[in-house]
Amino acid sequence: MLRIAIQAKGRLNEETMALLTDAGIRVVAGKRKLMTQAIGFPMEVLYLRDDDIPQAVYMGVADVGIVGLNEVAEKELPVVEEMRLGFGICRISLAVPREVDYSGAVWFEGRRVATSYPHILQNFFKANGVNAEIHEIAGSVEIAPLVGMADGIFDIVSSGGTLVQNGLREVEQVFRSEAVLIATAGLDDDKRRELEKLKFRFRSIIDSKGLKYVLMNLPKNRLDEAIALLPGMRSPTILPLAEEDWCSLHVVINEHELWEKIERLKVVGAEGILVLPLENMIR
Ligand code: PRT
Ligand code: ZN
């Protein structure tokens, strides 16, 4: 049976739980319980702090884990990245006080930088031939320049709001991150098989994100024009209607082009258009 490590609480917890639920895996998280048995998939769920997940997976305490790629990169442990999950998207950036006249990475030469990601930062400085003093601090990195602890910071940025609030300006985007599924290297055959099943479920959920199932009625003689407008799956589904000159067309359309497509379909005579959420697309 697989054991998966997930973040007990924090930014990744909610979307991780939602991904498991969508994959038909129910987890009843008992308060203060470190581990629970999943329902709907033979799996145990281990709740950890995100910082501890790469190590737990590396040691085989958990076979797989869901954690930010930033934590995996920082820990520099040889675990296998199985799949990117498309949430928890952020970057780790260097930032300096707004008023600084920034001249490129050399600006950091001899300067102090506060961060919770010293290894990733060290690699960046090394690649750029910069010698800077890296100060590792656990939290509230963004206030370090204000209180005189550092000249700049290297921290996670998402909207950029936190930097602005603290009078800082993002100057180098060093590392891009999102939640990833990682696994212990060299899982045995049984566990590998279970993991492939899990990945198959995750993949179909990720692939269906932003997709809508669209049904419409269409005069048969405009069908070719309508099909020419529609991208996507191998061919649209066309069903006969009681009224002879009409048919019903079913297609999958991506959210971001939904309205544009619908407007054009109306021009070629589509009527009674229904847009339905698409839960899963199994390829
Ligand atoms: O308790 P535990 O150790 O498990 O959690 P934690 O407090 O260490 O981490 P948590 O829950 O804050 O974040 C978990 C993971 O979410 C991170 O490792 C990233 O992979 C991912 N993630 C995505 C983020 C953000 N977005 C994010 N915006 N992690 C942190 N932030 C913080 C950032 O540190 C900064 O303080 O949000 C602030 C910046 O946000 P903006 O939107 O103002 O730019
Ligand atoms: Zn953490």
Short mmCIF file of N, CA, C and O and ligand atoms in Angstrom, two decimals, residues 49-51 71, ligand 2:
data_model
loop_
_atom_site.label_atom_id
_atom_site.label_comp_id
_atom_site.label_asym_id
_atom_site.label_seq_id
_atom_site.Cartn_x
_atom_site.Cartn_y
_atom_site.Cartn_z
N ARG A 49 4.83 18.85 7.93
CA ARG A 49 5.18 20.21 7.50
C ARG A 49 5.82 20.09 6.13
O ARG A 49 6.54 19.13 5.84
N ASP A 50 5.59 21.08 5.28
CA ASP A 50 6.09 20.95 3.91
C ASP A 50 7.61 20.76 3.86
O ASP A 50 8.11 19.98 3.04
N ASP A 51 8.32 21.43 4.78
CA ASP A 51 9.80 21.33 4.80
C ASP A 51 10.27 19.89 5.00
O ASP A 51 11.38 19.54 4.60
N GLU A 71 10.71 23.48 -2.22
CA GLU A 71 11.23 22.72 -1.09
C GLU A 71 12.10 21.56 -1.56
O GLU A 71 13.11 21.23 -0.95
ZN ZN B 2 7.41 25.07 5.80
#
